[in-house]
Each structure stands twice: as structure tokens, then as C-alpha cells.
Amino acid sequence: MNEDQIADAKLVDASQHDSATGRYISIGAGRRKFASDEDVKGVTSGGLTTWLTQELMTHGLVDGVIQVGESQDSGRPMFSYQISESAEEVRAARKSRYYPVNFADSMASVRGNGKTYAFVGVPCQVRAARLVCEEDVVLREQIVYFVGIVCGHMKSAAYAESLAWQVGVPPSELDTVDFRIKRQGTNAREYQFGAKAVRSGEMRVADTGSLVGGSWGHAVFQLGACDYCDDIFAETADVVFGDAWLQQYERDWRGTNIVITRNLEIDRILKDGVARSEIELDGLTPAQAASSQAGNFRHRRQGLAVRLADDLAAGRWAPRKRVAPDVNAAPPRRVALIRARREISRVSHDLFAQAVDSGSLALYIERIRPYIARHDRYARSPWSKLRTLRQLGFRRSFSRIVGRVAKMVSARV
Ligand SMILES: Cc1cc2nc3c(=O)[nH]c(=O)nc-3n(C[C@H](O)[C@H](O)[C@H](O)COP(=O)(O)OP(=O)(O)OC[C@H]3O[C@@H](n4cnc5c(N)ncnc54)[C@H](O)[C@@H]3O)c2cc1C
């Protein structure tokens, strides 16, 4: 079953529908009320995912949460699905891990134990978990809530390793990473990446945007399956949380969640949280929700149409998606960018593996850079140059130029 078919069968509380958001009861943006700056820094965005999963447990609606956290074993992988059965364990599993994980062992470990759980995952994980529960009647009784996390694409473990190496921690010495370190007073997008070495235990940090591959638009180490995904807002989940990447919220360094509810009980818990002043939520429209993930939609809808058409033209198998193959889904320059990005994802895995084999980070950086430069040439429109100038702080001169042009035009009129 595709996302629409699952949602139609399972999300009957959510009677409204939009092609970007899927089914919904309400859409909002907000965050939990933080007790301290440490609390702010402990979560990825507005912290509502952790808040809600803790509430589900407090209300006795579930016995535990199946979610991703730091692995307990000292060996790899760094992060894995695990079972949280106390508020403290849920708290310990905060933060996004842009790292591949699988839930097979966790599901197997709880199957038949008589307890109920909320499952937290990115869209494809939620859909897969829903489908597992369709097949397996025991798990179907146990997994009673599906909590979605918005996803741009999943990364291989090389993403963490390549960024860590760039901050001075080579793969052989890597203990753990933090993908989202918030910086007080900055724009929420300007987060940092940190890596800890086994021996020194010191966390080495750099602005994510300054690292090669740090821009999500370049899609380094994206998994191949993500090239075929059209689900941004975890359309089969009872509720989904993401980042509200909208100008009015990005300014706040604490981070702001976008939230879409599709289950009445969860919608009520969130509204009660607002009434008790534990959380803040503003209402948003489906169009605002979509524009908070604008790049994501370009990649997953226009981009997917082009990639499917390219596969068909090359005689390659491609899955059937809700988006139809169409090489004209985007203007030619955008099509070139979509293809350049796909190429970056494809080559990045091998280039990094070769760098690890030869013990030379420079080898990866030198070889991936031309692919990124090619992508960026297509990304650079005159408008995006103006936008960059604005972001760099030329706000006043930008307004002056606009003012002068407006005056000249009105003088002519
Ligand atoms: C691979 C990936 C890509 C993402 N891309 C986008 C995007 O393009 N746009 C956007 O708005 N948001 C994206 N997000 C979501 C974003 O990073 C935040 O997770 C989300 O905004 C929730 O923030 P929070 O403060 O409520 O989360 P927190 O309260 O910090 O809780 C985070 C929750 O996510 C779970 N989690 C962490 N890593 C994973 C994982 N690998 N798989 C499944 N669950 C996990 C944790 O167990 C925890 O329950 C992505 C997340 C991931 C994992």
C-alpha cells in the first residue's frame, strides 16, 4: 500500500487533505517551554517530539517508545533503535541522528511482551512499520501510535564520519557525533556539528555550513532509496514533527517545530499542553507548511518526476510512485541541477570509501569538490545571488537599492 492508501485506512480522524501535507486535523508551529538554555540545547528543534512521547507515557497511553538513541555498545553503529520505558529514557534519546538505523531487532525484542508502544521514525520507517503491523497481528496490537519526523533524505554513516574527519577526528578515532548543536543568538539554521574522539573525549565543533557536504542541498551520502521518496511529512503517521523553516521562526535560535496532527487524541494532548502553557503553538496553513520544506518538495516532487523519467529513458527499473515520470517537470536548468545532485549522492559513497582506505581526507575533498561546484553553478540564479547578499548582511543597502529602483520607476510612470 502506498502512503495515500495507508492514510485512508488508518488516519480516519484526519478528514482534511492537502497534496503536500497529506491528511491532517491541525497544522502548527511552536516549541515546548524550556526550563533553561541547557534544555534548549538538548533537543533538535522545538523539542515537541520528546514532549509528546513523554506525554503519551504519562497519560498511560503507551508503556514505552521505540525510538533512535545513542547505542549502548561501545562498537559501531553509533546510533540505533532502542526501547525507552521511562521518561528519563525518552529524554536520553533526544536529538536527530542523520544516521542509518533499522528497527528489526527492536520490534522483535518487544513482540509479544504484552506492552504497548509509540514508534518514532522518518516517513519511510513509519510506512514500513505500518506495513509490518498489517502483516503481524501481535505487533499491530502493541504499536498504538506512530510519530513521524519530517525527512529531507537519509544519510549513510559516512556523513557523520566525513564531517567528523573535517573537524579533526578521523573515522578510526571517532566515538560519537552531535549533528545539531544550537548557538545562542544565531539563526536556527546556523547550527554546528560536533565530533568526539575516543581517546581525548574532547568535542570538536564547526559550523555545519562551513564543512564540505554540510549543505543538505548537496545530498552527499544520501541513500539511493531516498531518490524515490515522495513523502515529506510522514503522511502515514498519527502526528509529524519537523523544523519550521519559515523566516518568522528561523530567527529564533531555540528552534521551532512544524507539527501536523492526524489523530484526535494526540491533537487533544497538544491543545491541552498549550492550555497548560507547557508548549506554544501558532496555527499554520498547508501552504505555509509546504513552504517550510520548499527545497525538500523540489527534491521529492519535481526532482522525483525527472529521476523517474531518466530511469525509464535509460531502461532502468524504477518503483511506481505517486509522482508520474516527467522530464519536463522542471525548467532545463533545474533538471541539470537535479541530475548533478543525483550524481553527487552516487559518487560520494565510493569517493569516501577510497579516502578511508588510503587514510587521506584530502582525497575525498579534492574529488567531491568538482561535483559540488557543478551543482552550485546550476543552483546560482540572479535572484539567489541577491538572496545571498541579503543573508550576508547587506540588508540595508539591499533596501536602498530597491528604494532607488522604485523611485526611478515611479518617476518614469
Ligand atoms: C534523517 C533525517 C532527516 C531530516 N530531515 C529534515 C528536513 O529535511 N526538514 C525538517 O524540517 N526536519 C527534518 N528532520 C527532522 C528534524 O531534524 C527534527 O528531528 C525534528 O524537527 C524534530 O525535532 P524535535 O526538537 O521535536 O526532536 P527531539 O525532541 O530532539 O527528538 C528527536 C526524535 O527523533 C528521533 N530520531 C533521531 N534520529 C532518528 C533517525 N535517524 N530515525 C528515526 N528517528 C530518529 C529520536 O529518537 C527522538 O525521538 C530530519 C530528521 C532525520 C532523522
Tab-separated table of C-alpha atoms and ligand atoms in Angstrom:
chain	number	residue	atom	x	y	z
A	1	MET	CA	0.000	0.000	0.000
A	2	ASN	CA	1.270	3.468	-0.780
A	3	GLU	CA	1.072	6.399	1.641
A	4	ASP	CA	-2.387	7.516	0.482
A	5	GLN	CA	-3.867	4.035	0.830
A	6	ILE	CA	-2.423	3.568	4.333
A	7	ALA	CA	-3.565	7.034	5.430
A	8	ASP	CA	-7.086	6.458	4.079
A	9	ALA	CA	-7.328	3.220	6.061
A	10	LYS	CA	-5.638	4.300	9.304
A	11	LEU	CA	-5.994	8.054	9.742
A	12	VAL	CA	-9.753	8.375	9.743
A	13	ASP	CA	-9.720	11.203	12.348
A	14	ALA	CA	-7.967	13.449	9.835
A	15	SER	CA	-10.649	14.469	7.389
A	16	GLN	CA	-8.822	17.371	5.715
A	17	HIS	CA	-6.311	16.694	2.970
A	18	ASP	CA	-3.630	18.593	1.066
A	19	SER	CA	-1.314	17.116	-1.542
A	20	ALA	CA	1.740	18.489	0.298
A	21	THR	CA	0.860	17.596	3.876
A	22	GLY	CA	-1.342	14.550	3.361
A	23	ARG	CA	-4.301	14.133	5.725
A	24	TYR	CA	-4.474	16.485	8.719
A	25	ILE	CA	-6.533	17.680	11.675
A	26	SER	CA	-4.410	20.712	12.506
A	27	ILE	CA	-1.131	22.273	11.427
A	28	GLY	CA	1.003	24.466	13.627
A	29	ALA	CA	4.434	25.749	14.541
A	30	GLY	CA	5.871	26.014	18.025
A	31	ARG	CA	8.029	24.650	20.764
A	32	ARG	CA	7.966	23.421	24.325
A	33	LYS	CA	8.556	25.915	27.147
A	34	PHE	CA	12.197	25.375	28.020
A	35	ALA	CA	13.339	25.494	31.629
A	36	SER	CA	16.918	26.527	30.777
A	37	ASP	CA	19.363	27.086	27.906
A	38	GLU	CA	20.650	23.567	28.572
A	39	ASP	CA	17.141	22.280	27.867
A	40	VAL	CA	17.037	24.256	24.592
A	41	LYS	CA	20.355	22.747	23.517
A	42	GLY	CA	19.273	19.229	24.471
A	43	VAL	CA	16.705	18.945	21.658
A	44	THR	CA	16.966	19.236	17.897
A	45	SER	CA	14.351	21.841	17.169
A	46	GLY	CA	11.390	22.856	19.368
A	47	GLY	CA	11.577	19.638	21.383
A	48	LEU	CA	7.942	18.702	20.775
A	49	THR	CA	8.748	15.142	19.672
A	50	THR	CA	10.227	14.363	23.074
A	51	TRP	CA	7.496	16.318	24.865
A	52	LEU	CA	4.713	14.373	23.106
A	53	THR	CA	6.255	10.924	23.558
A	54	GLN	CA	6.730	11.659	27.269
A	55	GLU	CA	3.092	12.802	27.468
A	56	LEU	CA	1.909	9.559	25.829
A	57	MET	CA	3.678	7.679	28.609
A	58	THR	CA	2.500	9.995	31.406
A	59	HIS	CA	-1.115	9.613	30.248
A	60	GLY	CA	-0.701	5.828	30.314
A	61	LEU	CA	-1.452	5.609	26.593
A	62	VAL	CA	1.727	3.596	25.962
A	63	ASP	CA	4.203	1.662	28.094
A	64	GLY	CA	7.189	2.757	26.058
A	65	VAL	CA	8.651	4.352	22.952
A	66	ILE	CA	10.539	2.638	20.126
A	67	GLN	CA	12.986	5.338	19.057
A	68	VAL	CA	16.527	6.093	17.972
A	69	GLY	CA	19.195	6.912	20.505
A	70	GLU	CA	22.890	6.516	21.157
A	71	SER	CA	23.973	2.848	21.013
A	72	GLN	CA	24.798	1.302	24.339
A	73	ASP	CA	27.596	-0.887	22.856
A	74	SER	CA	30.961	0.744	22.517
A	75	GLY	CA	31.331	-0.690	18.980
A	76	ARG	CA	29.517	0.612	15.914
A	77	PRO	CA	26.914	1.656	14.904
A	78	MET	CA	26.888	4.888	16.885
A	79	PHE	CA	23.082	5.130	16.915
A	80	SER	CA	20.318	2.545	16.875
A	81	TYR	CA	16.656	1.936	17.570
A	82	GLN	CA	16.028	1.160	21.217
A	83	ILE	CA	13.181	0.814	23.679
A	84	SER	CA	12.535	3.651	26.136
A	85	GLU	CA	10.244	2.723	29.013
A	86	SER	CA	10.696	5.717	31.323
A	87	ALA	CA	10.530	9.492	30.851
A	88	GLU	CA	14.276	9.583	31.552
A	89	GLU	CA	14.995	7.060	28.772
A	90	VAL	CA	12.852	9.063	26.329
A	91	ARG	CA	14.785	12.175	27.342
A	92	ALA	CA	18.103	10.408	26.781
A	93	ALA	CA	17.083	9.630	23.183
A	94	ARG	CA	16.533	13.270	22.186
A	95	LYS	CA	18.123	14.793	19.070
A	96	SER	CA	18.188	13.939	15.365
A	97	ARG	CA	20.711	11.415	14.199
A	98	TYR	CA	21.328	11.758	10.486
A	99	TYR	CA	22.482	8.189	10.500
A	100	PRO	CA	21.107	4.902	9.106
A	101	VAL	CA	19.290	2.688	11.590
A	102	ASN	CA	16.945	-0.282	11.406
A	103	PHE	CA	14.147	-1.295	13.737
A	104	ALA	CA	14.025	-5.059	13.092
A	105	ASP	CA	15.750	-6.042	16.356
A	106	SER	CA	13.746	-3.582	18.476
A	107	MET	CA	10.439	-4.805	17.071
A	108	ALA	CA	11.500	-8.417	17.631
A	109	SER	CA	12.552	-7.650	21.214
A	110	VAL	CA	9.124	-6.274	22.222
A	111	ARG	CA	6.945	-8.585	20.136
A	112	GLY	CA	4.531	-10.472	22.386
A	113	ASN	CA	5.655	-8.897	25.695
A	114	GLY	CA	2.149	-7.567	26.375
A	115	LYS	CA	3.218	-3.890	26.412
A	116	THR	CA	2.169	-1.058	24.110
A	117	TYR	CA	4.457	1.386	22.317
A	118	ALA	CA	4.704	4.555	20.271
A	119	PHE	CA	7.020	4.193	17.275
A	120	VAL	CA	9.098	7.220	16.207
A	121	GLY	CA	10.551	7.334	12.711
A	122	VAL	CA	11.156	9.193	9.469
A	123	PRO	CA	8.459	8.775	6.779
A	124	CYS	CA	9.759	5.558	5.199
A	125	GLN	CA	10.304	3.967	8.618
A	126	VAL	CA	6.757	4.838	9.707
A	127	ARG	CA	5.307	3.466	6.477
A	128	ALA	CA	7.392	0.293	6.832
A	129	ALA	CA	6.346	-0.105	10.484
A	130	ARG	CA	2.690	0.366	9.483
A	131	LEU	CA	3.064	-2.349	6.843
A	132	VAL	CA	4.779	-4.709	9.305
A	133	CYS	CA	1.813	-4.215	11.655
A	134	GLU	CA	-0.590	-5.010	8.817
A	135	GLU	CA	1.138	-8.374	8.404
A	136	ASP	CA	1.756	-9.148	12.072
A	137	VAL	CA	-1.298	-9.151	14.306
A	138	VAL	CA	0.775	-9.300	17.542
A	139	LEU	CA	2.711	-6.124	16.720
A	140	ARG	CA	-0.476	-4.480	15.443
A	141	GLU	CA	-1.927	-4.672	18.969
A	142	GLN	CA	1.272	-3.343	20.526
A	143	ILE	CA	2.284	-0.391	18.353
A	144	VAL	CA	-0.520	2.003	19.044
A	145	TYR	CA	0.919	5.367	17.922
A	146	PHE	CA	3.161	6.271	15.001
A	147	VAL	CA	5.102	9.501	15.481
A	148	GLY	CA	6.687	10.866	12.292
A	149	ILE	CA	9.784	13.000	11.816
A	150	VAL	CA	9.993	15.134	8.640
A	151	CYS	CA	12.822	13.923	6.442
A	152	GLY	CA	14.891	15.528	3.657
A	153	HIS	CA	16.807	12.313	2.971
A	154	MET	CA	18.663	9.679	4.989
A	155	LYS	CA	22.459	9.633	5.112
A	156	SER	CA	24.859	6.723	5.272
A	157	ALA	CA	27.244	6.517	8.246
A	158	ALA	CA	29.883	8.174	6.045
A	159	TYR	CA	28.114	11.526	6.536
A	160	ALA	CA	28.967	11.544	10.249
A	161	GLU	CA	32.473	10.245	9.536
A	162	SER	CA	33.249	12.759	6.781
A	163	LEU	CA	32.142	15.761	8.862
A	164	ALA	CA	33.984	14.401	11.912
A	165	TRP	CA	37.188	13.962	9.909
A	166	GLN	CA	36.902	17.568	8.733
A	167	VAL	CA	36.800	18.792	12.350
A	168	GLY	CA	39.881	16.716	13.124
A	169	VAL	CA	38.518	13.335	14.256
A	170	PRO	CA	39.362	10.557	11.745
A	171	PRO	CA	36.988	7.563	11.418
A	172	SER	CA	39.285	5.237	13.376
A	173	GLU	CA	39.189	7.572	16.420
A	174	LEU	CA	35.531	8.563	16.248
A	175	ASP	CA	33.465	7.990	19.368
A	176	THR	CA	30.238	9.929	18.736
A	177	VAL	CA	28.824	12.980	16.987
A	178	ASP	CA	26.228	15.683	17.575
A	179	PHE	CA	24.572	16.702	14.295
A	180	ARG	CA	22.699	19.679	15.697
A	181	ILE	CA	24.474	21.985	18.149
A	182	LYS	CA	22.472	25.150	18.683
A	183	ARG	CA	24.164	28.535	19.032
A	184	GLN	CA	22.551	31.139	21.226
A	185	GLY	CA	21.571	34.319	19.384
A	186	THR	CA	22.045	32.978	15.847
A	187	ASN	CA	19.578	31.985	13.152
A	188	ALA	CA	18.245	28.480	13.902
A	189	ARG	CA	19.624	27.264	10.570
A	190	GLU	CA	23.172	28.155	11.637
A	191	TYR	CA	23.688	25.068	13.730
A	192	GLN	CA	27.002	23.333	14.299
A	193	PHE	CA	28.355	19.815	14.051
A	194	GLY	CA	30.450	18.237	16.784
A	195	ALA	CA	32.578	15.087	16.937
A	196	LYS	CA	34.157	13.412	19.942
A	197	ALA	CA	37.313	11.322	19.731
A	198	VAL	CA	37.569	8.089	21.733
A	199	ARG	CA	40.872	8.911	23.359
A	200	SER	CA	40.677	12.631	24.135
A	201	GLY	CA	36.917	12.727	24.814
A	202	GLU	CA	37.020	16.319	23.561
A	203	MET	CA	34.091	17.553	21.417
A	204	ARG	CA	35.466	19.330	18.317
A	205	VAL	CA	32.949	21.654	16.727
A	206	ALA	CA	32.484	23.589	13.466
A	207	ASP	CA	29.646	25.364	11.676
A	208	THR	CA	27.921	22.631	9.668
A	209	GLY	CA	27.547	25.000	6.708
A	210	SER	CA	31.325	25.511	6.547
A	211	LEU	CA	32.032	21.785	6.073
A	212	VAL	CA	32.149	20.049	2.687
A	213	GLY	CA	28.828	18.191	2.395
A	214	GLY	CA	27.320	20.210	5.254
A	215	SER	CA	24.660	21.635	2.928
A	216	TRP	CA	21.647	19.297	2.633
A	217	GLY	CA	21.161	20.609	-0.910
A	218	HIS	CA	24.292	18.745	-1.996
A	219	ALA	CA	22.866	15.413	-0.780
A	220	VAL	CA	26.247	13.802	-0.113
A	221	PHE	CA	25.917	10.221	1.161
A	222	GLN	CA	22.174	10.210	0.501
A	223	LEU	CA	20.873	6.646	0.376
A	224	GLY	CA	19.774	5.529	-3.102
A	225	ALA	CA	16.241	4.712	-1.910
A	226	CYS	CA	15.698	8.378	-0.997
A	227	ASP	CA	15.878	9.252	-4.702
A	228	TYR	CA	12.461	7.577	-4.967
A	229	CYS	CA	10.718	9.063	-1.929
A	230	ASP	CA	7.727	11.390	-2.280
A	231	ASP	CA	6.680	11.536	1.398
A	232	ILE	CA	7.973	14.607	3.221
A	233	PHE	CA	5.508	14.899	6.118
A	234	ALA	CA	5.351	11.218	7.161
A	235	GLU	CA	1.858	11.013	5.723
A	236	THR	CA	1.086	7.676	7.398
A	237	ALA	CA	1.963	8.892	10.925
A	238	ASP	CA	-0.530	9.987	13.611
A	239	VAL	CA	1.490	13.170	14.041
A	240	VAL	CA	4.636	14.549	12.430
A	241	PHE	CA	7.278	16.967	13.708
A	242	GLY	CA	9.838	18.854	11.649
A	243	ASP	CA	11.652	22.176	11.624
A	244	ALA	CA	9.556	25.247	10.833
A	245	TRP	CA	11.952	26.649	8.252
A	246	LEU	CA	9.971	29.865	7.801
A	247	GLN	CA	11.549	33.308	8.151
A	248	GLN	CA	9.493	34.306	11.203
A	249	TYR	CA	10.686	31.213	13.128
A	250	GLU	CA	14.222	30.747	11.807
A	251	ARG	CA	15.262	33.925	13.652
A	252	ASP	CA	14.793	32.172	16.987
A	253	TRP	CA	17.924	30.194	17.866
A	254	ARG	CA	15.942	27.926	20.203
A	255	GLY	CA	14.351	26.168	17.211
A	256	THR	CA	10.718	25.818	16.200
A	257	ASN	CA	8.834	22.673	15.243
A	258	ILE	CA	6.333	22.335	12.469
A	259	VAL	CA	3.557	19.980	13.640
A	260	ILE	CA	0.818	18.210	11.706
A	261	THR	CA	-1.691	16.129	13.664
A	262	ARG	CA	-3.776	13.303	12.243
A	263	ASN	CA	-5.065	11.629	15.426
A	264	LEU	CA	-7.683	13.239	17.697
A	265	GLU	CA	-6.105	12.033	20.957
A	266	ILE	CA	-2.719	13.468	20.003
A	267	ASP	CA	-4.325	16.690	18.775
A	268	ARG	CA	-6.046	16.996	22.158
A	269	ILE	CA	-2.810	16.331	24.103
A	270	LEU	CA	-1.084	19.132	22.182
A	271	LYS	CA	-4.005	21.538	22.738
A	272	ASP	CA	-4.012	20.682	26.475
A	273	GLY	CA	-0.278	21.374	26.513
A	274	VAL	CA	-0.962	24.854	25.105
A	275	ALA	CA	-3.749	25.435	27.660
A	276	ARG	CA	-1.348	24.464	30.483
A	277	SER	CA	1.333	26.766	28.960
A	278	GLU	CA	3.744	23.858	28.605
A	279	ILE	CA	4.010	24.390	24.882
A	280	GLU	CA	3.448	27.237	22.402
A	281	LEU	CA	1.756	26.662	19.040
A	282	ASP	CA	0.700	29.042	16.230
A	283	GLY	CA	-1.723	27.864	13.559
A	284	LEU	CA	-0.370	27.440	10.019
A	285	THR	CA	-1.924	26.758	6.617
A	286	PRO	CA	-0.974	23.758	4.445
A	287	ALA	CA	0.720	26.224	2.072
A	288	GLN	CA	2.899	27.568	4.911
A	289	ALA	CA	3.749	24.025	5.962
A	290	ALA	CA	4.772	23.224	2.392
A	291	SER	CA	6.898	26.349	2.095
A	292	SER	CA	8.711	25.439	5.337
A	293	GLN	CA	10.083	22.470	3.345
A	294	ALA	CA	10.329	24.181	-0.058
A	295	GLY	CA	13.674	22.659	-1.086
A	296	ASN	CA	12.514	19.277	0.154
A	297	PHE	CA	9.439	19.464	-2.093
A	298	ARG	CA	11.533	20.496	-5.112
A	299	HIS	CA	13.795	17.480	-4.497
A	300	ARG	CA	10.968	14.992	-3.798
A	301	ARG	CA	8.298	16.017	-6.258
A	302	GLN	CA	9.830	17.846	-9.285
A	303	GLY	CA	13.120	16.034	-8.782
A	304	LEU	CA	11.456	12.635	-8.442
A	305	ALA	CA	9.469	13.163	-11.673
A	306	VAL	CA	12.718	13.896	-13.530
A	307	ARG	CA	14.646	10.993	-11.950
A	308	LEU	CA	11.845	8.538	-12.784
A	309	ALA	CA	11.790	9.800	-16.389
A	310	ASP	CA	15.584	9.468	-16.571
A	311	ASP	CA	15.387	5.871	-15.302
A	312	LEU	CA	12.718	4.948	-17.817
A	313	ALA	CA	14.700	6.568	-20.646
A	314	ALA	CA	17.792	4.579	-19.607
A	315	GLY	CA	15.814	1.316	-19.412
A	316	ARG	CA	16.378	1.063	-15.632
A	317	TRP	CA	13.783	-0.341	-13.239
A	318	ALA	CA	12.125	2.243	-11.024
A	319	PRO	CA	9.428	1.838	-8.363
A	320	ARG	CA	5.897	3.040	-9.003
A	321	LYS	CA	5.391	6.291	-7.107
A	322	ARG	CA	2.570	8.779	-6.546
A	323	VAL	CA	4.545	11.186	-8.766
A	324	ALA	CA	4.479	10.436	-12.510
A	325	PRO	CA	7.726	10.365	-14.539
A	326	ASP	CA	8.132	13.700	-16.345
A	327	VAL	CA	11.376	15.091	-17.670
A	328	ASN	CA	9.640	18.456	-18.176
A	329	ALA	CA	8.554	18.733	-14.540
A	330	ALA	CA	11.193	21.434	-14.035
A	331	PRO	CA	12.922	24.073	-16.224
A	332	PRO	CA	16.098	22.827	-18.010
A	333	ARG	CA	18.471	24.488	-15.522
A	334	ARG	CA	16.686	22.798	-12.617
A	335	VAL	CA	16.745	19.448	-14.441
A	336	ALA	CA	20.523	19.828	-14.766
A	337	LEU	CA	20.739	20.562	-11.030
A	338	ILE	CA	18.586	17.531	-10.162
A	339	ARG	CA	20.917	15.326	-12.217
A	340	ALA	CA	24.046	16.925	-10.718
A	341	ARG	CA	22.719	16.265	-7.216
A	342	ARG	CA	21.948	12.644	-8.016
A	343	GLU	CA	25.495	12.266	-9.279
A	344	ILE	CA	26.920	13.714	-6.031
A	345	SER	CA	24.930	11.201	-3.959
A	346	ARG	CA	26.033	8.334	-6.184
A	347	VAL	CA	29.770	9.085	-6.248
A	348	SER	CA	30.144	10.291	-2.648
A	349	HIS	CA	29.966	6.757	-1.172
A	350	ASP	CA	32.854	5.383	-3.252
A	351	LEU	CA	34.983	8.524	-3.031
A	352	PHE	CA	34.783	8.491	0.755
A	353	ALA	CA	35.452	4.742	0.988
A	354	GLN	CA	38.598	5.274	-1.101
A	355	ALA	CA	39.681	8.139	1.160
A	356	VAL	CA	39.227	5.945	4.264
A	357	ASP	CA	41.228	3.125	2.616
A	358	SER	CA	44.075	5.466	1.786
A	359	GLY	CA	43.863	7.372	5.091
A	360	SER	CA	43.537	10.677	3.252
A	361	LEU	CA	40.601	13.019	3.838
A	362	ALA	CA	42.064	15.338	1.165
A	363	LEU	CA	41.453	12.668	-1.447
A	364	TYR	CA	37.717	12.781	-0.780
A	365	ILE	CA	37.556	16.575	-0.548
A	366	GLU	CA	39.515	17.104	-3.791
A	367	ARG	CA	37.410	14.603	-5.715
A	368	ILE	CA	33.948	15.571	-4.449
A	369	ARG	CA	34.509	19.326	-4.867
A	370	PRO	CA	34.163	19.423	-8.702
A	371	TYR	CA	30.804	17.620	-8.463
A	372	ILE	CA	29.600	20.108	-5.854
A	373	ALA	CA	30.868	23.052	-7.902
A	374	ARG	CA	28.958	21.782	-10.936
A	375	HIS	CA	25.767	21.508	-8.851
A	376	ASP	CA	26.267	25.008	-7.452
A	377	ARG	CA	26.657	26.528	-10.926
A	378	TYR	CA	23.113	25.360	-11.738
A	379	ALA	CA	21.841	26.486	-8.328
A	380	ARG	CA	23.066	30.053	-8.788
A	381	SER	CA	20.282	32.159	-10.297
A	382	PRO	CA	20.487	36.001	-10.271
A	383	TRP	CA	17.737	36.006	-7.617
A	384	SER	CA	19.640	33.583	-5.406
A	385	LYS	CA	22.672	35.921	-5.619
A	386	LEU	CA	20.557	38.780	-4.267
A	387	ARG	CA	19.283	36.491	-1.535
A	388	THR	CA	22.836	35.547	-0.582
A	389	LEU	CA	23.794	39.237	-0.369
A	390	ARG	CA	20.855	39.788	1.979
A	391	GLN	CA	21.874	36.835	4.127
A	392	LEU	CA	25.409	38.172	4.281
A	393	GLY	CA	24.096	41.322	5.946
A	394	PHE	CA	23.644	43.676	3.019
A	395	ARG	CA	20.077	44.187	4.158
A	396	ARG	CA	20.268	47.977	4.345
A	397	SER	CA	21.998	48.504	1.016
A	398	PHE	CA	19.588	45.977	-0.479
A	399	SER	CA	16.584	48.015	0.702
A	400	ARG	CA	18.301	51.248	-0.511
A	401	ILE	CA	18.786	49.752	-3.993
A	402	VAL	CA	15.176	48.553	-4.095
A	403	GLY	CA	14.027	52.004	-2.904
A	404	ARG	CA	16.035	53.792	-5.620
A	405	VAL	CA	14.781	51.494	-8.369
A	406	ALA	CA	11.200	52.029	-7.149
A	407	LYS	CA	11.723	55.826	-7.228
A	408	MET	CA	13.169	55.699	-10.764
A	409	VAL	CA	10.265	53.557	-11.956
A	410	SER	CA	7.628	55.809	-10.357
A	411	ALA	CA	9.365	58.924	-11.797
A	412	ARG	CA	9.065	57.367	-15.272
A	413	VAL	CA	5.451	56.341	-14.715
B	1	LIG	C1	17.477	11.718	8.562
B	1	LIG	C2	16.666	12.905	8.999
B	1	LIG	C3	16.395	13.922	8.076
B	1	LIG	C4	15.624	15.022	8.457
B	1	LIG	N1	15.327	15.993	7.524
B	1	LIG	C5	14.510	17.020	7.859
B	1	LIG	C6	14.127	18.011	6.901
B	1	LIG	O1	14.521	17.954	5.725
B	1	LIG	N2	13.293	19.010	7.303
B	1	LIG	C7	12.824	19.094	8.597
B	1	LIG	O2	12.071	20.015	8.893
B	1	LIG	N3	13.178	18.187	9.522
B	1	LIG	C8	13.993	17.159	9.181
B	1	LIG	N4	14.341	16.215	10.132
B	1	LIG	C9	13.720	16.311	11.475
B	1	LIG	C10	14.441	17.274	12.410
B	1	LIG	O3	15.824	17.042	12.380
B	1	LIG	C11	13.944	17.060	13.847
B	1	LIG	O4	14.085	15.705	14.185
B	1	LIG	C12	12.513	17.385	14.049
B	1	LIG	O5	12.343	18.733	13.740
B	1	LIG	C13	12.062	17.087	15.487
B	1	LIG	O6	12.674	17.981	16.355
B	1	LIG	P1	12.426	17.917	17.934
B	1	LIG	O7	13.169	19.014	18.583
B	1	LIG	O8	10.971	17.804	18.172
B	1	LIG	O9	13.115	16.498	18.236
B	1	LIG	P2	13.697	15.910	19.609
B	1	LIG	O10	12.788	16.230	20.726
B	1	LIG	O11	15.132	16.257	19.707
B	1	LIG	O12	13.557	14.340	19.313
B	1	LIG	C14	14.129	13.744	18.179
B	1	LIG	C15	13.434	12.420	17.952
B	1	LIG	O13	13.869	11.867	16.698
B	1	LIG	C16	14.264	10.522	16.893
B	1	LIG	N5	15.313	10.221	15.901
B	1	LIG	C17	16.587	10.684	15.884
B	1	LIG	N6	17.255	10.201	14.840
B	1	LIG	C18	16.404	9.418	14.158
B	1	LIG	C19	16.537	8.610	12.996
B	1	LIG	N7	17.678	8.506	12.307
B	1	LIG	N8	15.469	7.904	12.583
B	1	LIG	C20	14.297	7.963	13.275
B	1	LIG	N9	14.115	8.709	14.388
B	1	LIG	C21	15.153	9.429	14.824
B	1	LIG	C22	14.752	10.476	18.328
B	1	LIG	O14	14.697	9.179	18.850
B	1	LIG	C23	13.753	11.403	19.028
B	1	LIG	O15	12.577	10.702	19.355
B	1	LIG	C24	15.128	15.113	9.787
B	1	LIG	C25	15.423	14.106	10.722
B	1	LIG	C26	16.175	12.996	10.348
B	1	LIG	C27	16.461	11.912	11.359
